[in-house]
């Protein structure tokens, strides 16, 4: 049994999947190799990711590689119903629909966990957490999993610290071919895609406040600058703040930025980043968007208590009107704006992230007898493999060290 909105939407979903596939050479290459040698034959694989076309293509690759794949969404608003329908049409088990209530979202997760996976891919940690809480008898049968995001890794590391983690989890997010591209260039582009699609307003000339200067924040700030915004970065980490300063951005505390900004983007991974004290001093028609995993960065409860329930002024834009007449616009209900108001990161970027995910599962299989129940990094060879496949897909060639140069780099004698 599968829980999706409408199977008849499948043709539109298939069209989207076929489009992204054309731009995902790493996954295409892995599909070709794994179709032949069937590494995941007869293994149950559960996937909890933002259910859009790139995710769907990766799930199909896992199926082609022999896996029995069940898919759910990692956010109730990022699931695309046509893509979910296409996956069902292709023979996958899917439990997800757009706009799921918290109860429905949990039911979808529960059904996915009920397939008793041996391998897991998670984005944010909800599936792994549920498996540990409600399927403890099955935990010894899980070979391992792979986590996509910074937020998920924070949860997993807390589990590891309290000795609660029951199987190895690969930190895909921490691979170079992930965070250098997905977090920076992926988030950088898709966040502005979401903001521009939902508002249809100009970015040039506006004061943009970016809260958080991790890899995602760097991308968001860089692309805002490229679009002509005047960018202010707010940070709690002194090193990152200095880095932002040297990258050419204005630095100030969020409480000061709140009074001057026009567009605010939260990318911190923390909660209550924008809250009562900020809302009270924001300009009329300030626009708020979140790009962190959970919808906790912009304090919606505080917005409601200051302004009452919001009014939907257009798709993806809610207006909170204050007693003094000021309006604050919240995009995508404070959920990941790039996935709620757009289609997530570009296909070429997710090609690398999902190439790493597939190879992480293969690594878990190949090394299952000697991996500890900890959060583990992918070995650098896997990063290299994905980078080489990507370069090949882009038709780019690079140099190689000569034997003499290798010798030089490996020697402590300077006169070689
Ligand atoms: N598409 C699928 N998963 C995604 C993610 N974590 N971020 C952006 N786009 C995505």
JSON list of C-alpha atoms and ligand atoms in Angstrom, two decimals, residues 49-56 74 78 123 148-149 178 182 186-187 190 293 336 338-339 343-346 349-350 353-354, ligand 1:
[
{"chain": "A", "resi": 49, "resn": "UNK", "atom": "CA", "xyz": [14.42, 13.24, 1.50]},
{"chain": "A", "resi": 50, "resn": "UNK", "atom": "CA", "xyz": [12.75, 16.25, -0.05]},
{"chain": "A", "resi": 51, "resn": "UNK", "atom": "CA", "xyz": [10.61, 14.42, -2.55]},
{"chain": "A", "resi": 52, "resn": "UNK", "atom": "CA", "xyz": [11.24, 16.22, -5.81]},
{"chain": "A", "resi": 53, "resn": "UNK", "atom": "CA", "xyz": [12.60, 15.13, -9.17]},
{"chain": "A", "resi": 54, "resn": "UNK", "atom": "CA", "xyz": [16.32, 14.77, -8.30]},
{"chain": "A", "resi": 55, "resn": "UNK", "atom": "CA", "xyz": [15.51, 12.68, -5.24]},
{"chain": "A", "resi": 56, "resn": "UNK", "atom": "CA", "xyz": [13.20, 10.56, -7.37]},
{"chain": "A", "resi": 74, "resn": "UNK", "atom": "CA", "xyz": [11.55, 15.04, 4.71]},
{"chain": "A", "resi": 78, "resn": "UNK", "atom": "CA", "xyz": [8.60, 20.08, -0.25]},
{"chain": "A", "resi": 123, "resn": "UNK", "atom": "CA", "xyz": [17.64, 14.35, 5.50]},
{"chain": "A", "resi": 148, "resn": "UNK", "atom": "CA", "xyz": [22.27, 14.62, 3.98]},
{"chain": "A", "resi": 149, "resn": "UNK", "atom": "CA", "xyz": [22.26, 17.74, 6.16]},
{"chain": "A", "resi": 178, "resn": "UNK", "atom": "CA", "xyz": [28.65, 17.96, -0.79]},
{"chain": "A", "resi": 182, "resn": "UNK", "atom": "CA", "xyz": [25.37, 21.81, -2.47]},
{"chain": "A", "resi": 186, "resn": "UNK", "atom": "CA", "xyz": [23.07, 24.98, -4.36]},
{"chain": "A", "resi": 187, "resn": "UNK", "atom": "CA", "xyz": [21.61, 26.94, -1.47]},
{"chain": "A", "resi": 190, "resn": "UNK", "atom": "CA", "xyz": [17.88, 27.97, -4.93]},
{"chain": "A", "resi": 293, "resn": "UNK", "atom": "CA", "xyz": [16.25, 22.68, 7.80]},
{"chain": "A", "resi": 336, "resn": "UNK", "atom": "CA", "xyz": [12.93, 25.96, 3.60]},
{"chain": "A", "resi": 338, "resn": "UNK", "atom": "CA", "xyz": [14.20, 26.94, -1.71]},
{"chain": "A", "resi": 339, "resn": "UNK", "atom": "CA", "xyz": [12.14, 23.76, -1.54]},
{"chain": "A", "resi": 343, "resn": "UNK", "atom": "CA", "xyz": [12.37, 23.06, -6.79]},
{"chain": "A", "resi": 344, "resn": "UNK", "atom": "CA", "xyz": [15.39, 22.83, -4.47]},
{"chain": "A", "resi": 345, "resn": "UNK", "atom": "CA", "xyz": [18.99, 22.92, -5.62]},
{"chain": "A", "resi": 346, "resn": "UNK", "atom": "CA", "xyz": [19.88, 22.71, -9.32]},
{"chain": "A", "resi": 349, "resn": "UNK", "atom": "CA", "xyz": [24.46, 20.12, -7.85]},
{"chain": "A", "resi": 350, "resn": "UNK", "atom": "CA", "xyz": [22.22, 17.36, -6.47]},
{"chain": "A", "resi": 353, "resn": "UNK", "atom": "CA", "xyz": [25.19, 15.06, -3.38]},
{"chain": "A", "resi": 354, "resn": "UNK", "atom": "CA", "xyz": [23.16, 12.06, -4.48]},
{"chain": "B", "resi": 1, "resn": "LIG", "atom": "N1", "xyz": [16.53, 18.37, -3.37]},
{"chain": "B", "resi": 1, "resn": "LIG", "atom": "C1", "xyz": [16.48, 17.20, -2.70]},
{"chain": "B", "resi": 1, "resn": "LIG", "atom": "N2", "xyz": [17.03, 17.30, -1.50]},
{"chain": "B", "resi": 1, "resn": "LIG", "atom": "C2", "xyz": [17.44, 18.58, -1.38]},
{"chain": "B", "resi": 1, "resn": "LIG", "atom": "C3", "xyz": [18.08, 19.30, -0.34]},
{"chain": "B", "resi": 1, "resn": "LIG", "atom": "N3", "xyz": [18.42, 18.75, 0.81]},
{"chain": "B", "resi": 1, "resn": "LIG", "atom": "N4", "xyz": [18.33, 20.62, -0.56]},
{"chain": "B", "resi": 1, "resn": "LIG", "atom": "C4", "xyz": [17.96, 21.19, -1.72]},
{"chain": "B", "resi": 1, "resn": "LIG", "atom": "N5", "xyz": [17.38, 20.57, -2.73]},
{"chain": "B", "resi": 1, "resn": "LIG", "atom": "C5", "xyz": [17.12, 19.27, -2.56]}
]
